[in-house]
Amino acid sequence: MGSRIVGTGRALPRTRLVNQDLESRLDTSDEWIRSRTGIEQRYVLTNGESLVDIAAEASRTALSRAGLKPSDLEAIVVGTVSSDFGFPSFACQLQDRLGITDIPAFDLAAACSGFIYALSVADASMRSGDWKRVLVVGADALSTMVDWNDRRTAVLFGDGAGACVLVTEPGPRGVLGSLLRSAGQHWNLLSVRNSAGTRCTYDSEVRRTADEGIQMRGPELFRIAVRSMEEVTRRVVEKAGVRLEDVALILPHQANARIINAVADRLGLSADKVFLNVGRYGNTSAASVPIALDEALEANRIHDNDLVLLNACGGGLTWGANLVRW
Ligand code: ACO
């Protein structure tokens, strides 16, 4: 008995920032951002907006497309590093917003790989018979964690949430397998102190100092991200006993178009097999893969029985992949 995704949803903050909006605030240019990252715009939380509300909206869409009610769920697993509280977890706050109780709800902190980790853990528990209907969410607000004076990081990130509803189902469709990896020795390539939650929004008077903002060693990260996403992609298909050329669509974590294109080149994949939407959202961390999945479905890029591969790499470092028969 495996798990199958039967509904997806996404939701974004209301404020859209195009690259030109950042030019007035930072020593940067639309041309630099587009050519180095592929990013054209991103959505960011503004003062008074709640990421939990945004995750709840994405979850309700996923539930309604699955034909289920919040009360039908048996567990909630959230990939996030953006809870406003050390505790309770983001997942418990989301559970409250959805008006349900008495089911397990917990977070997985794997930065940009958060959704890949959450999907893997949910699938394993469903296979072992623990739960039959599970909500898996990726939600992050890294725009609230940058030092808005640091052009090297401030232009990269956007906020949002994506959600999937999984049900157990016999048969060949569903999650075929996952692979998760971490390399803690590289923790300081990408990090942020856990201080202010999501209070330091783009328009807030509360500001992170340079020390409190995201610290990133971009070029090293770039190289490791390309290698690790290639490796985990090859291994997850090998583990499932399928061929890479049989994968219909890859939904990579959307950090940077150059990372995605470099991974595709190394894997020998044509552009039509790789979903790219980083231009519209920036790097939304754990939200990027479920947002991409929801958009790919809407755009009719995924059909019944297609092999679909999700992969990501992020702070930790963490990386991983899930292979799904749609
Ligand atoms: N606007 C204008 N100039 C900039 C900006 C900016 N926003 N940011 C940096 N620069 C300048 C730098 O100061 C530097 O100038 P200098 O040569 O005078 O010192 C120059 O541009 C080149 O800087 P690099 O860091 O070498 O630029 P690079 O080509 O490596 O691109 C980038 C930087 C886009 C961050 C790249 O390294 C990258 O994408 N790394 C991966 C980072 C990432 O994706 N992190 C997200 C989380 S990890 C993940 O999701 C996989």
Short mmCIF file of N, CA, C and O in Angstrom, two decimals, residues 36-161:
data_model
loop_
_atom_site.label_atom_id
_atom_site.label_comp_id
_atom_site.label_asym_id
_atom_site.label_seq_id
_atom_site.Cartn_x
_atom_site.Cartn_y
_atom_site.Cartn_z
N ARG A 36 22.06 36.50 -13.59
CA ARG A 36 22.72 35.59 -12.64
C ARG A 36 21.77 34.57 -12.03
O ARG A 36 22.22 33.56 -11.49
N THR A 37 20.46 34.87 -12.03
CA THR A 37 19.54 33.97 -11.30
C THR A 37 18.29 33.56 -12.10
O THR A 37 17.66 32.57 -11.75
N GLY A 38 17.91 34.34 -13.09
CA GLY A 38 16.65 34.06 -13.81
C GLY A 38 15.43 34.65 -13.12
O GLY A 38 14.31 34.53 -13.62
N ILE A 39 15.65 35.30 -11.97
CA ILE A 39 14.50 35.83 -11.20
C ILE A 39 14.06 37.19 -11.76
O ILE A 39 14.89 38.07 -12.01
N GLU A 40 12.74 37.33 -11.95
CA GLU A 40 12.19 38.61 -12.43
C GLU A 40 11.34 39.30 -11.37
O GLU A 40 11.22 40.51 -11.33
N GLN A 41 10.71 38.49 -10.52
CA GLN A 41 9.84 39.03 -9.48
C GLN A 41 9.72 38.00 -8.36
O GLN A 41 10.12 36.86 -8.50
N ARG A 42 9.19 38.43 -7.23
CA ARG A 42 8.93 37.53 -6.10
C ARG A 42 7.80 38.13 -5.29
O ARG A 42 7.51 39.34 -5.39
N TYR A 43 7.13 37.30 -4.48
CA TYR A 43 6.07 37.77 -3.58
C TYR A 43 6.65 37.76 -2.17
O TYR A 43 7.31 36.79 -1.78
N VAL A 44 6.40 38.84 -1.43
CA VAL A 44 6.97 38.92 -0.08
C VAL A 44 5.90 39.25 0.94
O VAL A 44 4.95 40.00 0.65
N LEU A 45 6.07 38.68 2.13
CA LEU A 45 5.17 39.01 3.25
C LEU A 45 5.33 40.48 3.57
O LEU A 45 6.45 41.00 3.55
N THR A 46 4.22 41.14 3.89
CA THR A 46 4.32 42.49 4.42
C THR A 46 3.69 42.50 5.81
O THR A 46 3.03 41.53 6.22
N ASN A 47 3.95 43.61 6.50
CA ASN A 47 3.56 43.75 7.89
C ASN A 47 2.10 43.33 8.12
O ASN A 47 1.21 43.78 7.41
N GLY A 48 1.88 42.46 9.10
CA GLY A 48 0.51 42.05 9.44
C GLY A 48 0.07 40.79 8.72
O GLY A 48 -0.93 40.17 9.09
N GLU A 49 0.77 40.38 7.66
CA GLU A 49 0.40 39.14 6.96
C GLU A 49 0.99 37.95 7.70
O GLU A 49 2.09 38.05 8.26
N SER A 50 0.28 36.81 7.64
CA SER A 50 0.74 35.62 8.36
C SER A 50 1.04 34.50 7.37
O SER A 50 0.19 34.16 6.53
N LEU A 51 2.22 33.92 7.49
CA LEU A 51 2.56 32.79 6.63
C LEU A 51 1.66 31.58 6.93
O LEU A 51 1.36 30.78 6.04
N VAL A 52 1.22 31.46 8.19
CA VAL A 52 0.33 30.34 8.53
C VAL A 52 -1.00 30.49 7.77
O VAL A 52 -1.55 29.50 7.25
N ASP A 53 -1.51 31.72 7.68
CA ASP A 53 -2.75 31.95 6.90
C ASP A 53 -2.54 31.56 5.44
O ASP A 53 -3.42 30.97 4.80
N ILE A 54 -1.37 31.91 4.91
CA ILE A 54 -1.08 31.60 3.50
C ILE A 54 -1.00 30.08 3.31
O ILE A 54 -1.53 29.52 2.34
N ALA A 55 -0.36 29.40 4.26
CA ALA A 55 -0.28 27.93 4.19
C ALA A 55 -1.67 27.31 4.32
O ALA A 55 -1.97 26.29 3.67
N ALA A 56 -2.53 27.92 5.14
CA ALA A 56 -3.89 27.39 5.31
C ALA A 56 -4.68 27.53 4.00
O ALA A 56 -5.43 26.63 3.61
N GLU A 57 -4.46 28.64 3.30
CA GLU A 57 -5.15 28.83 2.01
C GLU A 57 -4.70 27.77 1.00
O GLU A 57 -5.53 27.16 0.32
N ALA A 58 -3.39 27.54 0.92
CA ALA A 58 -2.87 26.51 0.00
C ALA A 58 -3.44 25.14 0.39
O ALA A 58 -3.82 24.33 -0.47
N SER A 59 -3.53 24.88 1.69
CA SER A 59 -4.02 23.57 2.18
C SER A 59 -5.49 23.38 1.84
O SER A 59 -5.91 22.28 1.44
N ARG A 60 -6.28 24.44 2.01
CA ARG A 60 -7.72 24.32 1.70
C ARG A 60 -7.93 24.04 0.22
O ARG A 60 -8.80 23.24 -0.15
N THR A 61 -7.13 24.68 -0.62
CA THR A 61 -7.25 24.41 -2.07
C THR A 61 -6.91 22.94 -2.35
O THR A 61 -7.63 22.26 -3.09
N ALA A 62 -5.83 22.46 -1.75
CA ALA A 62 -5.41 21.07 -1.98
C ALA A 62 -6.49 20.10 -1.49
O ALA A 62 -6.82 19.11 -2.15
N LEU A 63 -7.07 20.40 -0.32
CA LEU A 63 -8.11 19.53 0.24
C LEU A 63 -9.34 19.54 -0.66
O LEU A 63 -9.93 18.49 -0.94
N SER A 64 -9.73 20.73 -1.12
CA SER A 64 -10.94 20.78 -1.94
C SER A 64 -10.73 20.04 -3.26
O SER A 64 -11.61 19.32 -3.73
N ARG A 65 -9.53 20.16 -3.84
CA ARG A 65 -9.26 19.42 -5.10
C ARG A 65 -9.22 17.91 -4.86
O ARG A 65 -9.47 17.13 -5.77
N ALA A 66 -8.88 17.52 -3.62
CA ALA A 66 -8.85 16.09 -3.28
C ALA A 66 -10.25 15.59 -2.90
O ALA A 66 -10.43 14.38 -2.69
N GLY A 67 -11.21 16.51 -2.80
CA GLY A 67 -12.58 16.13 -2.39
C GLY A 67 -12.63 15.73 -0.92
O GLY A 67 -13.46 14.91 -0.51
N LEU A 68 -11.74 16.31 -0.10
CA LEU A 68 -11.70 15.97 1.33
C LEU A 68 -11.91 17.21 2.18
O LEU A 68 -11.71 18.35 1.72
N LYS A 69 -12.27 16.98 3.44
CA LYS A 69 -12.42 18.06 4.41
C LYS A 69 -11.23 18.01 5.37
O LYS A 69 -10.63 16.93 5.55
N PRO A 70 -10.92 19.14 6.03
CA PRO A 70 -9.83 19.10 7.01
C PRO A 70 -10.02 17.97 8.03
O PRO A 70 -9.04 17.31 8.42
N SER A 71 -11.26 17.72 8.42
CA SER A 71 -11.51 16.69 9.45
C SER A 71 -11.23 15.27 8.94
O SER A 71 -11.18 14.33 9.72
N ASP A 72 -11.04 15.10 7.63
CA ASP A 72 -10.69 13.77 7.10
C ASP A 72 -9.20 13.44 7.29
O ASP A 72 -8.78 12.30 7.12
N LEU A 73 -8.38 14.47 7.60
CA LEU A 73 -6.94 14.26 7.68
C LEU A 73 -6.55 13.45 8.92
O LEU A 73 -7.19 13.55 9.96
N GLU A 74 -5.47 12.67 8.77
CA GLU A 74 -4.96 11.89 9.92
C GLU A 74 -3.59 12.39 10.37
O GLU A 74 -3.08 11.94 11.40
N ALA A 75 -2.97 13.29 9.61
CA ALA A 75 -1.69 13.89 10.03
C ALA A 75 -1.38 15.10 9.16
O ALA A 75 -1.88 15.21 8.04
N ILE A 76 -0.57 16.01 9.74
CA ILE A 76 -0.08 17.18 8.99
C ILE A 76 1.43 17.23 9.16
O ILE A 76 1.94 17.20 10.28
N VAL A 77 2.15 17.27 8.04
CA VAL A 77 3.61 17.36 8.08
C VAL A 77 4.01 18.60 7.28
O VAL A 77 3.63 18.74 6.11
N VAL A 78 4.76 19.50 7.92
CA VAL A 78 5.14 20.76 7.26
C VAL A 78 6.66 20.87 7.15
O VAL A 78 7.37 20.78 8.16
N GLY A 79 7.14 21.08 5.95
CA GLY A 79 8.54 21.44 5.74
C GLY A 79 8.65 22.95 5.85
O GLY A 79 8.08 23.67 5.02
N THR A 80 9.33 23.44 6.88
CA THR A 80 9.47 24.88 7.04
C THR A 80 10.64 25.21 7.96
O THR A 80 11.00 24.39 8.82
N VAL A 81 11.21 26.41 7.78
CA VAL A 81 12.14 26.96 8.77
C VAL A 81 11.66 28.35 9.16
O VAL A 81 12.44 29.17 9.61
N SER A 82 10.35 28.59 8.99
CA SER A 82 9.83 29.95 9.16
C SER A 82 8.75 30.06 10.22
O SER A 82 7.84 30.89 10.11
N SER A 83 8.80 29.22 11.25
CA SER A 83 7.81 29.36 12.30
C SER A 83 8.13 30.62 13.12
O SER A 83 9.30 30.91 13.38
N ASP A 84 7.11 31.35 13.50
CA ASP A 84 7.34 32.54 14.33
C ASP A 84 7.75 32.18 15.74
O ASP A 84 8.23 33.02 16.49
N PHE A 85 7.55 30.94 16.13
CA PHE A 85 7.82 30.51 17.49
C PHE A 85 8.85 29.39 17.50
O PHE A 85 8.87 28.57 16.60
N GLY A 86 9.69 29.36 18.57
CA GLY A 86 10.53 28.19 18.78
C GLY A 86 9.63 26.97 18.95
O GLY A 86 9.88 25.90 18.42
N PHE A 87 8.62 27.13 19.72
CA PHE A 87 7.49 26.21 19.76
C PHE A 87 6.27 27.04 20.13
O PHE A 87 6.45 28.10 20.74
N PRO A 88 5.06 26.69 19.77
CA PRO A 88 4.68 25.48 19.05
C PRO A 88 5.14 25.50 17.60
O PRO A 88 5.56 26.52 17.08
N SER A 89 5.02 24.32 16.98
CA SER A 89 5.45 24.19 15.59
C SER A 89 4.52 24.96 14.67
O SER A 89 3.37 25.28 15.01
N PHE A 90 5.02 25.23 13.48
CA PHE A 90 4.19 25.82 12.41
C PHE A 90 3.00 24.89 12.13
O PHE A 90 1.87 25.34 11.96
N ALA A 91 3.26 23.57 12.13
CA ALA A 91 2.21 22.60 11.80
C ALA A 91 1.05 22.66 12.80
O ALA A 91 -0.12 22.54 12.42
N CYS A 92 1.37 22.86 14.08
CA CYS A 92 0.29 22.96 15.09
C CYS A 92 -0.53 24.23 14.88
O CYS A 92 -1.75 24.22 15.03
N GLN A 93 0.16 25.32 14.49
CA GLN A 93 -0.58 26.56 14.21
C GLN A 93 -1.48 26.38 12.99
O GLN A 93 -2.62 26.85 12.95
N LEU A 94 -0.95 25.67 11.98
CA LEU A 94 -1.74 25.41 10.77
C LEU A 94 -2.95 24.52 11.09
O LEU A 94 -4.07 24.75 10.61
N GLN A 95 -2.71 23.53 11.94
CA GLN A 95 -3.80 22.64 12.36
C GLN A 95 -4.94 23.46 12.98
O GLN A 95 -6.11 23.27 12.67
N ASP A 96 -4.56 24.40 13.84
CA ASP A 96 -5.57 25.27 14.49
C ASP A 96 -6.33 26.08 13.44
O ASP A 96 -7.54 26.17 13.47
N ARG A 97 -5.60 26.66 12.47
CA ARG A 97 -6.25 27.47 11.42
C ARG A 97 -7.24 26.64 10.61
O ARG A 97 -8.24 27.13 10.13
N LEU A 98 -6.89 25.34 10.44
CA LEU A 98 -7.78 24.46 9.65
C LEU A 98 -8.93 23.93 10.49
O LEU A 98 -9.82 23.24 9.99
N GLY A 99 -8.91 24.23 11.78
CA GLY A 99 -10.03 23.87 12.66
C GLY A 99 -10.10 22.39 12.98
O GLY A 99 -11.20 21.84 13.12
N ILE A 100 -8.94 21.73 13.07
CA ILE A 100 -8.97 20.29 13.37
C ILE A 100 -8.11 20.00 14.60
O ILE A 100 -7.21 20.76 14.94
N THR A 101 -8.38 18.88 15.23
CA THR A 101 -7.64 18.54 16.43
C THR A 101 -7.40 17.03 16.49
O THR A 101 -7.88 16.29 15.63
N ASP A 102 -6.60 16.63 17.49
CA ASP A 102 -6.42 15.20 17.76
C ASP A 102 -5.71 14.40 16.67
O ASP A 102 -5.93 13.19 16.56
N ILE A 103 -4.94 15.07 15.82
CA ILE A 103 -4.10 14.31 14.89
C ILE A 103 -2.67 14.82 15.04
O ILE A 103 -2.47 15.95 15.47
N PRO A 104 -1.67 14.00 14.69
CA PRO A 104 -0.30 14.50 14.79
C PRO A 104 -0.04 15.60 13.77
O PRO A 104 -0.51 15.52 12.62
N ALA A 105 0.67 16.64 14.22
CA ALA A 105 1.06 17.74 13.33
C ALA A 105 2.46 18.15 13.73
O ALA A 105 2.71 18.44 14.90
N PHE A 106 3.40 18.14 12.78
CA PHE A 106 4.78 18.49 13.14
C PHE A 106 5.54 19.06 11.95
O PHE A 106 5.15 18.87 10.80
N ASP A 107 6.65 19.77 12.29
CA ASP A 107 7.50 20.40 11.27
C ASP A 107 8.72 19.54 10.99
O ASP A 107 9.20 18.81 11.87
N LEU A 108 9.25 19.70 9.79
CA LEU A 108 10.57 19.15 9.45
C LEU A 108 11.42 20.31 8.96
O LEU A 108 11.03 21.03 8.04
N ALA A 109 12.56 20.52 9.61
CA ALA A 109 13.43 21.64 9.25
C ALA A 109 14.55 21.15 8.36
O ALA A 109 15.52 20.56 8.83
N ALA A 110 14.40 21.35 7.06
CA ALA A 110 15.47 20.98 6.13
C ALA A 110 15.65 22.09 5.09
O ALA A 110 16.06 21.83 3.96
N ALA A 111 15.31 23.33 5.49
CA ALA A 111 15.44 24.50 4.62
C ALA A 111 14.80 24.23 3.25
O ALA A 111 13.68 23.75 3.20
N CYS A 112 15.54 24.51 2.18
CA CYS A 112 14.93 24.39 0.84
C CYS A 112 14.52 22.96 0.50
O CYS A 112 13.71 22.73 -0.40
N SER A 113 15.09 21.96 1.20
CA SER A 113 14.70 20.56 0.95
C SER A 113 13.52 20.14 1.82
O SER A 113 13.16 18.96 1.85
N GLY A 114 12.92 21.07 2.55
CA GLY A 114 11.89 20.73 3.55
C GLY A 114 10.72 19.93 2.99
O GLY A 114 10.25 18.97 3.61
N PHE A 115 10.23 20.32 1.81
CA PHE A 115 9.07 19.59 1.27
C PHE A 115 9.46 18.17 0.86
O PHE A 115 8.70 17.23 1.07
N ILE A 116 10.66 18.02 0.30
CA ILE A 116 11.13 16.69 -0.13
C ILE A 116 11.22 15.77 1.10
O ILE A 116 10.78 14.61 1.07
N TYR A 117 11.77 16.30 2.19
CA TYR A 117 11.86 15.53 3.44
C TYR A 117 10.45 15.20 3.97
O TYR A 117 10.18 14.07 4.40
N ALA A 118 9.57 16.20 3.96
CA ALA A 118 8.22 16.00 4.52
C ALA A 118 7.45 14.94 3.73
O ALA A 118 6.78 14.07 4.30
N LEU A 119 7.57 15.00 2.40
CA LEU A 119 6.87 14.02 1.56
C LEU A 119 7.41 12.62 1.82
O LEU A 119 6.65 11.65 1.91
N SER A 120 8.73 12.51 1.97
CA SER A 120 9.34 11.20 2.21
C SER A 120 8.86 10.62 3.55
O SER A 120 8.49 9.43 3.63
N VAL A 121 8.84 11.45 4.59
CA VAL A 121 8.42 10.96 5.92
C VAL A 121 6.93 10.59 5.92
O VAL A 121 6.53 9.55 6.46
N ALA A 122 6.12 11.42 5.28
CA ALA A 122 4.68 11.11 5.22
C ALA A 122 4.46 9.80 4.48
O ALA A 122 3.70 8.93 4.93
N ASP A 123 5.14 9.62 3.35
CA ASP A 123 4.97 8.40 2.55
C ASP A 123 5.39 7.17 3.35
O ASP A 123 4.69 6.15 3.35
N ALA A 124 6.53 7.27 4.07
CA ALA A 124 7.01 6.11 4.84
C ALA A 124 6.00 5.74 5.93
O ALA A 124 5.71 4.55 6.15
N SER A 125 5.44 6.73 6.60
CA SER A 125 4.46 6.43 7.66
C SER A 125 3.17 5.86 7.09
O SER A 125 2.52 5.02 7.70
N MET A 126 2.81 6.33 5.91
CA MET A 126 1.59 5.81 5.28
C MET A 126 1.80 4.36 4.82
O MET A 126 0.92 3.52 4.97
N ARG A 127 2.98 4.07 4.29
CA ARG A 127 3.29 2.69 3.90
C ARG A 127 3.26 1.75 5.10
O ARG A 127 2.88 0.59 4.99
N SER A 128 3.69 2.27 6.25
CA SER A 128 3.73 1.39 7.44
C SER A 128 2.34 1.27 8.08
O SER A 128 2.17 0.55 9.06
N GLY A 129 1.35 1.97 7.52
CA GLY A 129 -0.03 1.79 7.98
C GLY A 129 -0.46 2.78 9.06
O GLY A 129 -1.56 2.69 9.59
N ASP A 130 0.41 3.78 9.38
CA ASP A 130 0.06 4.72 10.45
C ASP A 130 -1.08 5.66 10.08
O ASP A 130 -1.95 5.95 10.89
N TRP A 131 -1.03 6.20 8.86
CA TRP A 131 -2.03 7.21 8.46
C TRP A 131 -2.52 6.91 7.04
O TRP A 131 -1.76 6.41 6.22
N LYS A 132 -3.76 7.32 6.77
CA LYS A 132 -4.33 7.08 5.42
C LYS A 132 -4.50 8.36 4.62
O LYS A 132 -4.53 8.34 3.39
N ARG A 133 -4.68 9.49 5.31
CA ARG A 133 -4.89 10.76 4.58
C ARG A 133 -4.04 11.83 5.26
O ARG A 133 -4.27 12.17 6.43
N VAL A 134 -3.08 12.36 4.51
CA VAL A 134 -2.08 13.26 5.12
C VAL A 134 -1.94 14.54 4.30
O VAL A 134 -1.93 14.50 3.06
N LEU A 135 -1.83 15.65 5.03
CA LEU A 135 -1.54 16.94 4.39
C LEU A 135 -0.04 17.21 4.51
O LEU A 135 0.52 17.19 5.62
N VAL A 136 0.63 17.41 3.38
CA VAL A 136 2.06 17.74 3.37
C VAL A 136 2.22 19.14 2.78
O VAL A 136 1.72 19.42 1.68
N VAL A 137 2.89 19.99 3.55
CA VAL A 137 2.99 21.41 3.17
C VAL A 137 4.46 21.83 3.13
O VAL A 137 5.27 21.36 3.93
N GLY A 138 4.79 22.72 2.21
CA GLY A 138 6.08 23.41 2.22
C GLY A 138 5.78 24.90 2.32
O GLY A 138 5.02 25.43 1.49
N ALA A 139 6.31 25.57 3.34
CA ALA A 139 5.99 27.00 3.53
C ALA A 139 7.22 27.71 4.08
O ALA A 139 7.84 27.23 5.03
N ASP A 140 7.59 28.82 3.48
CA ASP A 140 8.72 29.58 4.00
C ASP A 140 8.59 31.06 3.64
O ASP A 140 7.89 31.43 2.69
N ALA A 141 9.29 31.87 4.43
CA ALA A 141 9.29 33.33 4.23
C ALA A 141 10.70 33.85 4.44
O ALA A 141 10.97 34.61 5.37
N LEU A 142 11.62 33.44 3.55
CA LEU A 142 13.02 33.82 3.73
C LEU A 142 13.27 35.30 3.43
O LEU A 142 14.31 35.84 3.81
N SER A 143 12.28 35.96 2.78
CA SER A 143 12.47 37.41 2.58
C SER A 143 12.50 38.14 3.92
O SER A 143 13.02 39.24 4.01
N THR A 144 11.92 37.52 4.96
CA THR A 144 11.91 38.17 6.28
C THR A 144 13.21 37.88 7.05
O THR A 144 13.37 38.33 8.18
N MET A 145 14.11 37.11 6.45
CA MET A 145 15.33 36.70 7.17
C MET A 145 16.58 37.32 6.57
O MET A 145 17.68 37.08 7.05
N VAL A 146 16.42 38.07 5.48
CA VAL A 146 17.62 38.68 4.88
C VAL A 146 17.88 40.03 5.53
O VAL A 146 16.99 40.67 6.10
N ASP A 147 19.12 40.44 5.42
CA ASP A 147 19.50 41.83 5.72
C ASP A 147 19.20 42.60 4.43
O ASP A 147 19.84 42.36 3.41
N TRP A 148 18.22 43.50 4.49
CA TRP A 148 17.78 44.17 3.26
C TRP A 148 18.82 45.16 2.71
O TRP A 148 18.59 45.82 1.72
N ASN A 149 19.96 45.25 3.38
CA ASN A 149 21.06 46.04 2.81
C ASN A 149 22.06 45.15 2.08
O ASN A 149 23.03 45.65 1.51
N ASP A 150 21.86 43.85 2.11
CA ASP A 150 22.81 42.90 1.52
C ASP A 150 22.31 42.44 0.15
O ASP A 150 21.46 41.55 0.04
N ARG A 151 22.84 43.07 -0.89
CA ARG A 151 22.35 42.76 -2.25
C ARG A 151 22.64 41.32 -2.66
O ARG A 151 21.99 40.79 -3.57
N ARG A 152 23.64 40.68 -2.00
CA ARG A 152 24.00 39.30 -2.40
C ARG A 152 22.92 38.30 -2.03
O ARG A 152 22.84 37.23 -2.60
N THR A 153 22.09 38.62 -1.04
CA THR A 153 21.04 37.68 -0.63
C THR A 153 19.63 38.25 -0.83
O THR A 153 18.70 37.51 -1.14
N ALA A 154 19.47 39.59 -0.65
CA ALA A 154 18.11 40.16 -0.61
C ALA A 154 17.34 39.95 -1.91
O ALA A 154 16.11 39.87 -1.90
N VAL A 155 18.07 39.85 -3.04
CA VAL A 155 17.37 39.75 -4.32
C VAL A 155 16.87 38.33 -4.62
O VAL A 155 16.11 38.12 -5.55
N LEU A 156 17.33 37.35 -3.83
CA LEU A 156 17.14 35.95 -4.21
C LEU A 156 15.82 35.33 -3.76
O LEU A 156 15.30 34.42 -4.39
N PHE A 157 15.29 35.81 -2.62
CA PHE A 157 14.24 35.03 -1.96
C PHE A 157 12.85 35.64 -2.10
O PHE A 157 12.67 36.85 -2.15
N GLY A 158 11.84 34.74 -2.12
CA GLY A 158 10.43 35.13 -2.08
C GLY A 158 9.74 34.25 -1.06
O GLY A 158 10.34 33.31 -0.53
N ASP A 159 8.47 34.54 -0.79
CA ASP A 159 7.73 33.81 0.24
C ASP A 159 6.53 33.09 -0.38
O ASP A 159 6.02 33.52 -1.43
N GLY A 160 6.03 32.07 0.30
CA GLY A 160 4.84 31.40 -0.20
C GLY A 160 4.64 30.05 0.45
O GLY A 160 5.39 29.67 1.37
N ALA A 161 3.62 29.35 -0.02
CA ALA A 161 3.31 28.01 0.51
C ALA A 161 2.72 27.14 -0.59
O ALA A 161 1.99 27.64 -1.47
#
